[in-house]
mmCIF file of C-alpha atoms and ligand atoms in Angstrom:
data_model
loop_
_atom_site.group_PDB
_atom_site.id
_atom_site.type_symbol
_atom_site.label_atom_id
_atom_site.label_comp_id
_atom_site.label_asym_id
_atom_site.label_seq_id
_atom_site.Cartn_x
_atom_site.Cartn_y
_atom_site.Cartn_z
ATOM 1 C CA UNK L 1376 48.624 77.317 131.591
ATOM 2 C CA UNK L 1377 52.762 76.147 130.916
ATOM 3 C CA UNK L 1378 52.461 73.607 133.991
ATOM 4 C CA UNK L 1379 49.486 71.434 131.668
ATOM 5 C CA UNK L 1380 52.017 71.045 128.206
ATOM 6 C CA UNK L 1381 54.859 69.296 130.970
ATOM 7 C CA UNK L 1382 53.191 67.449 133.321
ATOM 8 C CA UNK L 1383 56.310 65.802 134.288
ATOM 9 C CA UNK L 1384 58.002 68.414 134.444
ATOM 10 C CA UNK L 1385 55.714 69.931 137.062
ATOM 11 C CA UNK L 1386 55.508 66.901 139.800
ATOM 12 C CA UNK L 1387 59.505 66.803 139.055
ATOM 13 C CA UNK L 1388 60.356 70.562 139.930
ATOM 14 C CA UNK L 1389 57.716 70.383 142.489
ATOM 15 C CA UNK L 1390 59.379 67.712 143.966
ATOM 16 C CA UNK L 1391 62.754 69.676 144.127
ATOM 17 C CA UNK L 1392 62.797 72.953 144.929
ATOM 18 C CA UNK L 1393 63.914 74.504 142.684
ATOM 19 C CA UNK L 1394 63.108 77.925 141.511
ATOM 20 C CA UNK L 1395 60.715 77.687 138.732
ATOM 21 C CA UNK L 1396 61.864 78.626 135.446
ATOM 22 C CA UNK L 1397 61.092 77.988 131.791
ATOM 23 C CA UNK L 1398 64.528 76.095 131.530
ATOM 24 C CA UNK L 1399 63.424 73.781 134.675
ATOM 25 C CA UNK L 1400 60.027 73.156 132.343
ATOM 26 C CA UNK L 1401 61.028 72.910 129.284
ATOM 27 C CA UNK L 1402 62.256 70.054 127.510
ATOM 28 C CA UNK L 1403 64.153 72.619 125.065
ATOM 29 C CA UNK L 1404 67.896 74.471 125.696
ATOM 30 C CA UNK L 1405 67.098 78.051 126.379
ATOM 31 C CA UNK L 1406 70.147 79.712 124.351
ATOM 32 C CA UNK L 1407 69.675 83.391 125.425
ATOM 33 C CA UNK L 1408 73.470 84.663 123.837
ATOM 34 C CA UNK L 1409 71.375 84.410 120.717
ATOM 35 C CA UNK L 1410 70.418 87.951 121.441
ATOM 36 C CA UNK L 1411 73.648 88.788 122.348
ATOM 37 C CA UNK L 1412 75.261 87.709 118.705
ATOM 38 C CA UNK L 1413 76.123 91.086 117.274
ATOM 39 C CA UNK L 1414 76.221 94.833 118.099
ATOM 40 C CA UNK L 1415 72.272 95.417 115.694
ATOM 41 C CA UNK L 1416 71.035 92.245 117.992
ATOM 42 C CA UNK L 1417 72.516 93.209 120.905
ATOM 43 C CA UNK L 1418 71.433 97.060 120.440
ATOM 44 C CA UNK L 1419 67.394 95.857 119.733
ATOM 45 C CA UNK L 1420 66.805 94.547 122.723
ATOM 46 C CA UNK L 1421 68.762 97.314 124.061
ATOM 47 C CA UNK L 1422 66.597 98.294 128.144
ATOM 48 C CA UNK L 1423 68.022 100.691 129.100
ATOM 49 C CA UNK L 1424 69.371 104.089 127.003
ATOM 50 C CA UNK L 1425 71.276 106.543 128.642
ATOM 51 C CA UNK L 1426 70.316 110.198 127.250
ATOM 52 C CA UNK L 1427 71.480 113.785 127.823
ATOM 53 C CA UNK L 1428 67.741 114.933 128.253
ATOM 54 C CA UNK L 1429 68.393 112.442 131.129
ATOM 55 C CA UNK L 1430 71.228 114.694 133.369
ATOM 56 C CA UNK L 1431 71.672 117.830 135.361
ATOM 57 C CA UNK L 1432 75.229 119.529 135.821
ATOM 58 C CA UNK L 1433 75.557 120.312 139.119
ATOM 59 C CA UNK L 1434 77.920 123.084 139.632
ATOM 60 C CA UNK L 1435 79.839 125.292 142.369
ATOM 61 C CA UNK L 1436 79.967 128.820 142.427
ATOM 62 C CA UNK L 1437 82.134 131.589 144.112
ATOM 63 C CA UNK L 1438 82.162 135.425 143.798
ATOM 64 C CA UNK L 1439 84.982 136.890 141.703
ATOM 65 C CA UNK L 1440 86.212 137.958 138.366
ATOM 66 C CA UNK L 1441 88.501 135.196 136.340
ATOM 67 C CA UNK L 1442 88.219 132.434 139.097
ATOM 68 C CA UNK L 1443 88.325 128.619 137.748
ATOM 69 C CA UNK L 1444 89.390 126.414 141.163
ATOM 70 C CA UNK L 1445 90.131 122.744 140.439
ATOM 71 C CA UNK L 1446 88.376 120.815 143.961
ATOM 72 C CA UNK L 1447 90.752 118.588 145.619
ATOM 73 C CA UNK L 1448 89.120 115.455 145.877
ATOM 74 C CA UNK L 1449 87.004 116.217 142.930
ATOM 75 C CA UNK L 1450 89.120 116.543 139.012
ATOM 76 C CA UNK L 1451 87.615 117.392 136.530
ATOM 77 C CA UNK L 1452 85.104 119.645 138.713
ATOM 78 C CA UNK L 1453 85.305 123.349 139.961
ATOM 79 C CA UNK L 1454 84.291 125.989 140.890
ATOM 80 C CA UNK L 1455 83.622 129.389 138.940
ATOM 81 C CA UNK L 1456 83.497 132.484 138.944
ATOM 82 C CA UNK L 1457 79.742 134.656 137.317
ATOM 83 C CA UNK L 1458 81.524 135.495 133.839
ATOM 84 C CA UNK L 1459 83.674 132.120 133.778
ATOM 85 C CA UNK L 1460 80.068 130.266 134.852
ATOM 86 C CA UNK L 1461 78.167 130.965 132.572
ATOM 87 C CA UNK L 1462 81.159 130.192 130.137
ATOM 88 C CA UNK L 1463 80.658 126.937 131.206
ATOM 89 C CA UNK L 1464 76.954 126.719 131.758
ATOM 90 C CA UNK L 1465 76.535 127.652 127.547
ATOM 91 C CA UNK L 1466 78.866 124.848 127.283
ATOM 92 C CA UNK L 1467 76.899 122.313 128.174
ATOM 93 C CA UNK L 1468 73.852 123.443 127.230
ATOM 94 C CA UNK L 1469 75.746 123.349 123.456
ATOM 95 C CA UNK L 1470 76.166 120.461 124.115
ATOM 96 C CA UNK L 1471 72.367 119.364 124.919
ATOM 97 C CA UNK L 1472 72.445 119.493 128.930
ATOM 98 C CA UNK L 1473 68.428 120.993 129.671
ATOM 99 C CA UNK L 1474 69.499 121.881 133.674
ATOM 100 C CA UNK L 1475 72.015 122.476 135.927
ATOM 101 C CA UNK L 1476 72.024 122.903 139.486
ATOM 102 C CA UNK L 1477 73.447 125.544 141.404
ATOM 103 C CA UNK L 1478 75.777 125.905 145.084
ATOM 104 C CA UNK L 1479 77.572 127.976 146.238
ATOM 105 C CA UNK L 1480 80.446 129.420 148.072
ATOM 106 C CA UNK L 1481 79.989 131.860 150.415
ATOM 107 C CA UNK L 1482 83.089 133.894 152.566
ATOM 108 C CA UNK L 1483 83.214 132.259 156.654
ATOM 109 C CA UNK L 1484 82.709 136.177 157.371
ATOM 110 C CA UNK L 1485 79.011 135.769 155.846
ATOM 111 C CA UNK L 1486 78.178 133.044 157.173
ATOM 112 C CA UNK L 1487 76.147 132.712 160.256
ATOM 113 C CA UNK L 1488 73.685 130.260 162.539
ATOM 114 C CA UNK L 1489 70.848 130.917 161.157
ATOM 115 C CA UNK L 1490 72.118 131.541 157.941
ATOM 116 C CA UNK L 1491 70.749 135.067 156.293
ATOM 117 C CA UNK L 1492 72.615 135.477 154.051
ATOM 118 C CA UNK L 1493 70.820 132.347 152.396
ATOM 119 C CA UNK L 1494 68.305 135.209 151.151
ATOM 120 C CA UNK L 1495 70.186 138.050 150.166
ATOM 121 C CA UNK L 1496 68.294 139.141 147.184
ATOM 122 C CA UNK L 1497 71.642 140.490 146.260
ATOM 123 C CA UNK L 1498 73.220 137.349 147.068
ATOM 124 C CA UNK L 1499 75.318 135.393 145.156
ATOM 125 C CA UNK L 1500 73.564 132.871 143.830
ATOM 126 C CA UNK L 1501 70.597 135.567 143.525
ATOM 127 C CA UNK L 1502 72.954 136.807 141.343
ATOM 128 C CA UNK L 1503 73.968 134.355 139.588
ATOM 129 C CA UNK L 1504 70.893 132.396 138.502
ATOM 130 C CA UNK L 1505 70.055 137.118 137.369
ATOM 131 C CA UNK L 1506 72.722 136.272 134.846
ATOM 132 C CA UNK L 1507 71.674 132.937 133.875
ATOM 133 C CA UNK L 1508 68.903 133.244 133.198
ATOM 134 C CA UNK L 1509 69.724 136.308 130.652
ATOM 135 C CA UNK L 1510 72.586 135.177 128.596
ATOM 136 C CA UNK L 1511 71.421 131.484 128.981
ATOM 137 C CA UNK L 1512 67.435 131.633 129.459
ATOM 138 C CA UNK L 1513 66.905 128.049 127.842
ATOM 139 C CA UNK L 1514 68.826 126.294 130.176
ATOM 140 C CA UNK L 1515 66.278 124.797 133.342
ATOM 141 C CA UNK L 1516 67.579 126.536 136.374
ATOM 142 C CA UNK L 1517 67.427 124.436 139.625
ATOM 143 C CA UNK L 1518 68.852 126.750 142.906
ATOM 144 C CA UNK L 1519 68.895 124.277 147.151
ATOM 145 C CA UNK L 1520 67.912 125.611 149.003
ATOM 146 C CA UNK L 1521 69.400 124.896 153.104
ATOM 147 C CA UNK L 1522 71.067 126.636 154.837
ATOM 148 C CA UNK L 1523 75.359 124.593 154.761
ATOM 149 C CA UNK L 1524 76.308 126.989 152.626
ATOM 150 C CA UNK L 1525 75.407 129.920 154.816
ATOM 151 C CA UNK L 1526 75.632 128.670 158.304
ATOM 152 C CA UNK L 1527 78.543 129.226 160.884
ATOM 153 C CA UNK L 1528 77.877 125.754 162.567
ATOM 154 C CA UNK L 1529 78.209 124.353 158.617
ATOM 155 C CA UNK L 1530 74.577 122.684 158.823
ATOM 156 C CA UNK L 1531 71.276 122.326 158.043
ATOM 157 C CA UNK L 1532 69.860 124.014 159.969
ATOM 158 C CA UNK L 1533 69.561 126.302 162.684
ATOM 159 C CA UNK L 1534 71.490 125.240 165.675
ATOM 160 C CA UNK L 1535 69.699 124.788 168.485
ATOM 161 C CA UNK L 1536 70.552 124.343 172.822
ATOM 162 C CA UNK L 1537 72.703 121.491 172.690
ATOM 163 C CA UNK L 1538 73.623 121.420 169.660
ATOM 164 C CA UNK L 1539 69.923 120.346 168.209
ATOM 165 C CA UNK L 1540 68.432 121.434 164.282
ATOM 166 C CA UNK L 1541 65.558 123.499 165.291
ATOM 167 C CA UNK L 1542 63.358 122.297 162.603
ATOM 168 C CA UNK L 1543 59.974 125.056 162.637
ATOM 169 C CA UNK L 1544 62.261 128.057 162.485
ATOM 170 C CA UNK L 1545 64.620 126.792 159.896
ATOM 171 C CA UNK L 1546 61.808 126.152 157.418
ATOM 172 C CA UNK L 1547 61.265 129.897 158.225
ATOM 173 C CA UNK L 1548 64.185 130.709 156.484
ATOM 174 C CA UNK L 1549 64.006 127.868 153.959
ATOM 175 C CA UNK L 1550 60.574 129.472 152.350
ATOM 176 C CA UNK L 1551 63.002 133.220 152.625
ATOM 177 C CA UNK L 1552 65.146 131.008 150.517
ATOM 178 C CA UNK L 1553 63.133 129.664 148.319
ATOM 179 C CA UNK L 1554 61.471 132.626 147.350
ATOM 180 C CA UNK L 1555 64.767 134.703 147.075
ATOM 181 C CA UNK L 1556 65.575 132.174 144.357
ATOM 182 C CA UNK L 1557 62.011 132.201 142.945
ATOM 183 C CA UNK L 1558 61.650 136.117 142.477
ATOM 184 C CA UNK L 1559 65.707 135.852 140.967
ATOM 185 C CA UNK L 1560 64.254 133.725 137.973
ATOM 186 C CA UNK L 1561 65.228 129.722 139.516
ATOM 187 C CA UNK L 1562 62.658 127.642 137.286
ATOM 188 C CA UNK L 1563 63.175 125.100 140.092
ATOM 189 C CA UNK L 1564 63.957 124.195 143.960
ATOM 190 C CA UNK L 1565 65.187 122.022 145.376
ATOM 191 C CA UNK L 1566 65.435 121.733 149.231
ATOM 192 C CA UNK L 1567 68.298 119.359 150.518
ATOM 193 C CA UNK L 1568 67.563 119.465 154.121
ATOM 194 C CA UNK L 1569 65.794 117.548 155.433
ATOM 195 C CA UNK L 1570 63.908 119.805 157.959
ATOM 196 C CA UNK L 1571 59.964 118.372 158.360
ATOM 197 C CA UNK L 1572 57.260 119.572 155.818
ATOM 198 C CA UNK L 1573 59.535 122.229 154.462
ATOM 199 C CA UNK L 1574 57.723 120.544 150.406
ATOM 200 C CA UNK L 1575 54.819 122.329 151.677
ATOM 201 C CA UNK L 1576 55.652 125.473 153.290
ATOM 202 C CA UNK L 1577 57.299 126.523 150.585
ATOM 203 C CA UNK L 1578 54.623 125.320 148.075
ATOM 204 C CA UNK L 1579 52.453 127.251 149.675
ATOM 205 C CA UNK L 1580 54.431 130.169 149.972
ATOM 206 C CA UNK L 1581 56.009 129.973 145.795
ATOM 207 C CA UNK L 1582 52.307 130.882 144.981
ATOM 208 C CA UNK L 1583 50.719 133.458 147.633
ATOM 209 C CA UNK L 1584 53.921 135.218 146.124
ATOM 210 C CA UNK L 1585 52.651 133.980 142.494
ATOM 211 C CA UNK L 1586 55.072 131.956 141.544
ATOM 212 C CA UNK L 1587 53.110 128.830 141.070
ATOM 213 C CA UNK L 1588 54.842 127.770 137.983
ATOM 214 C CA UNK L 1589 58.269 127.908 140.107
ATOM 215 C CA UNK L 1590 58.525 123.702 140.761
ATOM 216 C CA UNK L 1591 59.947 121.662 143.829
ATOM 217 C CA UNK L 1592 62.437 119.628 143.404
ATOM 218 C CA UNK L 1593 62.480 117.502 146.633
ATOM 219 C CA UNK L 1594 65.392 115.628 148.447
ATOM 220 C CA UNK L 1595 63.437 113.559 149.989
ATOM 221 C CA UNK L 1596 65.249 110.481 150.206
ATOM 222 C CA UNK L 1597 68.110 111.775 151.322
ATOM 223 C CA UNK L 1598 70.385 110.043 153.480
ATOM 224 C CA UNK L 1599 73.261 111.016 156.530
ATOM 225 C CA UNK L 1600 75.744 109.931 153.399
ATOM 226 C CA UNK L 1601 79.929 109.113 154.274
ATOM 227 C CA UNK L 1602 79.460 109.851 150.062
ATOM 228 C CA UNK L 1603 78.839 113.815 150.150
ATOM 229 C CA UNK L 1604 83.054 114.389 151.901
ATOM 230 C CA UNK L 1605 83.739 116.102 148.809
ATOM 231 C CA UNK L 1606 80.584 117.942 148.039
ATOM 232 C CA UNK L 1607 81.347 119.548 151.349
ATOM 233 C CA UNK L 1608 85.277 120.072 150.684
ATOM 234 C CA UNK L 1609 84.297 122.222 147.885
ATOM 235 C CA UNK L 1610 82.047 124.128 149.504
ATOM 236 C CA UNK L 1611 83.919 124.520 152.668
ATOM 237 C CA UNK L 1612 80.855 123.392 154.176
ATOM 238 C CA UNK L 1613 81.897 120.932 156.852
ATOM 239 C CA UNK L 1614 79.454 120.748 160.255
ATOM 240 C CA UNK L 1615 81.071 121.756 162.603
ATOM 241 C CA UNK L 1616 80.427 119.545 165.232
ATOM 242 C CA UNK L 1617 78.659 116.333 164.743
ATOM 243 C CA UNK L 1618 77.011 115.036 162.175
ATOM 244 C CA UNK L 1619 73.772 115.154 160.309
ATOM 245 C CA UNK L 1620 71.919 112.060 161.257
ATOM 246 C CA UNK L 1621 69.219 113.573 162.789
ATOM 247 C CA UNK L 1622 67.769 114.993 159.907
ATOM 248 C CA UNK L 1623 69.587 112.992 157.191
ATOM 249 C CA UNK L 1624 67.750 109.789 156.712
ATOM 250 C CA UNK L 1625 70.103 106.391 158.232
ATOM 251 C CA UNK L 1626 71.600 104.885 155.027
ATOM 252 C CA UNK L 1627 69.879 101.341 156.662
ATOM 253 C CA UNK L 1628 66.324 102.207 156.454
ATOM 254 C CA UNK L 1629 64.688 101.764 153.229
ATOM 255 C CA UNK L 1630 60.462 101.529 153.382
ATOM 256 C CA UNK L 1631 61.722 105.321 156.049
ATOM 257 C CA UNK L 1632 62.206 106.238 152.461
ATOM 258 C CA UNK L 1633 59.608 105.514 150.886
ATOM 259 C CA UNK L 1634 56.793 107.868 154.166
ATOM 260 C CA UNK L 1635 59.617 110.426 152.802
ATOM 261 C CA UNK L 1636 59.347 110.531 149.363
ATOM 262 C CA UNK L 1637 54.635 110.079 150.871
ATOM 263 C CA UNK L 1638 55.217 113.193 152.489
ATOM 264 C CA UNK L 1639 56.984 115.440 150.034
ATOM 265 C CA UNK L 1640 54.352 113.674 147.075
ATOM 266 C CA UNK L 1641 51.490 115.022 149.444
ATOM 267 C CA UNK L 1642 52.709 118.385 149.909
ATOM 268 C CA UNK L 1643 53.111 118.598 146.113
ATOM 269 C CA UNK L 1644 57.133 117.980 145.215
ATOM 270 C CA UNK L 1645 57.211 118.193 141.597
ATOM 271 C CA UNK L 1646 59.634 115.700 141.521
ATOM 272 C CA UNK L 1647 61.252 113.533 144.127
ATOM 273 C CA UNK L 1648 65.237 112.642 144.559
ATOM 274 C CA UNK L 1649 66.783 110.126 145.796
ATOM 275 C CA UNK L 1650 70.352 111.160 147.394
ATOM 276 C CA UNK L 1651 72.609 108.938 147.915
ATOM 277 C CA UNK L 1652 72.552 106.934 144.225
ATOM 278 C CA UNK L 1653 75.249 104.126 143.829
ATOM 279 C CA UNK L 1654 75.117 102.304 147.251
ATOM 280 C CA UNK L 1655 70.418 102.884 146.376
ATOM 281 C CA UNK L 1656 69.773 101.685 144.091
ATOM 282 C CA UNK L 1657 67.228 99.249 145.764
ATOM 283 C CA UNK L 1658 65.500 102.482 147.193
ATOM 284 C CA UNK L 1659 65.654 104.778 143.637
ATOM 285 C CA UNK L 1660 63.549 100.788 142.257
ATOM 286 C CA UNK L 1661 61.225 100.789 145.176
ATOM 287 C CA UNK L 1662 60.474 104.845 145.476
ATOM 288 C CA UNK L 1663 60.190 104.279 141.513
ATOM 289 C CA UNK L 1664 57.152 101.544 141.897
ATOM 290 C CA UNK L 1665 55.067 104.008 144.268
ATOM 291 C CA UNK L 1666 55.436 107.029 142.585
ATOM 292 C CA UNK L 1667 54.340 108.452 139.155
ATOM 293 C CA UNK L 1668 56.420 111.601 139.363
ATOM 294 C CA UNK L 1669 59.506 112.094 137.731
ATOM 295 C CA UNK L 1670 62.633 110.862 139.964
ATOM 296 C CA UNK L 1671 65.662 112.553 139.779
ATOM 297 C CA UNK L 1672 68.808 110.735 140.838
ATOM 298 C CA UNK L 1673 72.058 112.330 142.637
ATOM 299 C CA UNK L 1674 75.679 110.919 141.121
ATOM 300 C CA UNK L 1675 76.970 112.161 144.339
ATOM 301 C CA UNK L 1676 80.195 113.789 144.712
ATOM 302 C CA UNK L 1677 81.742 110.276 146.278
ATOM 303 C CA UNK L 1678 80.772 108.743 143.834
ATOM 304 C CA UNK L 1679 82.337 110.499 141.242
ATOM 305 C CA UNK L 1680 85.659 111.261 143.114
ATOM 306 C CA UNK L 1681 86.011 107.296 143.659
ATOM 307 C CA UNK L 1682 85.699 106.843 139.869
ATOM 308 C CA UNK L 1683 87.288 109.557 139.019
ATOM 309 C CA UNK L 1684 91.091 108.684 141.549
ATOM 310 C CA UNK L 1685 91.139 105.006 140.474
ATOM 311 C CA UNK L 1686 90.937 106.296 136.586
ATOM 312 C CA UNK L 1687 93.654 108.673 137.670
ATOM 313 C CA UNK L 1688 95.582 105.490 138.644
ATOM 314 C CA UNK L 1689 94.882 103.239 135.622
ATOM 315 C CA UNK L 1690 93.320 100.978 137.855
ATOM 316 C CA UNK L 1691 89.137 100.749 135.791
ATOM 317 C CA UNK L 1692 88.692 102.369 132.520
ATOM 318 C CA UNK L 1693 86.876 105.255 133.674
ATOM 319 C CA UNK L 1694 85.149 106.095 130.482
ATOM 320 C CA UNK L 1695 83.242 102.918 130.477
ATOM 321 C CA UNK L 1696 82.446 102.574 134.170
ATOM 322 C CA UNK L 1697 81.053 106.146 134.022
ATOM 323 C CA UNK L 1698 78.578 104.827 131.943
ATOM 324 C CA UNK L 1699 77.757 102.070 133.646
ATOM 325 C CA UNK L 1700 77.402 103.475 136.977
ATOM 326 C CA UNK L 1701 75.153 105.399 135.602
ATOM 327 C CA UNK L 1702 73.186 103.225 133.506
ATOM 328 C CA UNK L 1703 72.389 101.327 136.536
ATOM 329 C CA UNK L 1704 71.003 104.819 138.363
ATOM 330 C CA UNK L 1705 68.502 104.869 134.853
ATOM 331 C CA UNK L 1706 68.105 100.866 134.957
ATOM 332 C CA UNK L 1707 67.179 101.213 138.610
ATOM 333 C CA UNK L 1708 64.588 103.700 137.728
ATOM 334 C CA UNK L 1709 65.868 107.822 138.074
ATOM 335 C CA UNK L 1710 64.390 109.192 135.319
ATOM 336 C CA UNK L 1711 66.650 112.378 135.974
ATOM 337 C CA UNK L 1712 70.239 111.915 137.230
ATOM 338 C CA UNK L 1713 72.896 114.491 138.639
ATOM 339 C CA UNK L 1714 76.151 113.939 137.980
ATOM 340 C CA UNK L 1715 79.219 115.833 137.856
ATOM 341 C CA UNK L 1716 80.234 113.599 135.018
ATOM 342 C CA UNK L 1717 77.432 115.921 132.839
ATOM 343 C CA UNK L 1718 78.811 117.337 130.129
ATOM 344 C CA UNK L 1719 81.494 114.181 130.192
ATOM 345 C CA UNK L 1720 78.479 111.902 129.610
ATOM 346 C CA UNK L 1721 77.016 113.822 126.548
ATOM 347 C CA UNK L 1722 80.252 113.900 124.825
ATOM 348 C CA UNK L 1723 80.388 110.798 124.812
ATOM 349 C CA UNK L 1724 76.925 110.451 124.143
ATOM 350 C CA UNK L 1725 77.150 113.842 120.713
HETATM 351 C C1 LIG B 507 73.693 120.671 150.709
HETATM 352 C C2 LIG B 507 74.260 119.658 149.997
HETATM 353 C C3 LIG B 507 74.883 118.301 150.410
HETATM 354 C C4 LIG B 507 74.661 117.664 148.518
HETATM 355 C C5 LIG B 507 73.810 119.149 148.270
HETATM 356 N N1 LIG B 507 73.078 119.682 148.909
HETATM 357 C C6 LIG B 507 75.452 118.244 151.083
HETATM 358 C C7 LIG B 507 75.154 117.742 152.561
HETATM 359 O O1 LIG B 507 73.653 117.641 152.525
HETATM 360 O O2 LIG B 507 76.116 117.431 153.510
HETATM 361 C C8 LIG B 507 76.292 116.963 148.090
HETATM 362 C C9 LIG B 507 75.983 116.532 147.014
HETATM 363 C C10 LIG B 507 76.915 115.826 146.807
HETATM 364 O O3 LIG B 507 77.837 114.911 147.616
HETATM 365 O O4 LIG B 507 77.111 115.747 145.691
HETATM 366 N N2 LIG B 507 71.896 120.572 151.816
#
């Protein structure tokens, strides 16, 4: 169509090896800047809006009372005892944040290799979920399903001989953990462990126990990433030996992410996640193209720490970099963003 109007241009274009654009073909100069001239024009053509509805606020809970302890490598993020956590969640809810994701700091004495504490019905997470549901019942409570905060080895699964992470025995524990979260009142369980087959096993068990309304947010494409460092400080959960590369993905791989996503969807995931987010925007984009399920992205602890650190040094404009970064995740295709910045963003958007 276009070419029939500009036969000479088409011949020139074919000869030129240039990428085909309208500008190559048109005799008139194109002026995209027209639509950037004023704030109102720019707002009219803005393609992506970050809203408070996109945000999930990850929170660290610890034992005790009156405790609010800053995570050294995550300035402005805290571990809260339950009483102060409830206040923080209330604040977040009043700012319009719909959902929180909970992570526990577990006492060393309660850790073992098989993560027994993870499905204790009186455990920290279970008590926390019950208390939240009593005080702020409307907020969506997402719980993390994995063994690492409970593991004496700091791994997401049970460690067998020669340091091998045992898949199927771990899935059995993850199922118990997910059931105990559902029993406590979690709206959504979020397996972050990367064991094979866990989504299907958890879905079956939830349905059999009449928790068919409890959803699953699958950490589907979760990479073995150095960006998790500050999170592991927050929870004292760094691996005691080796790394997580036999279960979390190689950062060089993209097709494999689509395989993981497809498996989790087939097994019954309600939402899928890409994690980390910033260094994996291409993965978010590819995943978004393959599914109609909501896609979540996790703006992880190391991404948060980098912005905070440079901001504190006065080397970047922290708030602007934060908004630009989160908007890039939405633009890449994320419907939901887990971010430690959630409250700060909600305040700005208000
Ligand atoms: C645990 C888990 C981790 C994170 C979320 N859930 C750490 C890990 O896999 O080692 C990281 C979150 C962050 O860095 O903000 N399975």
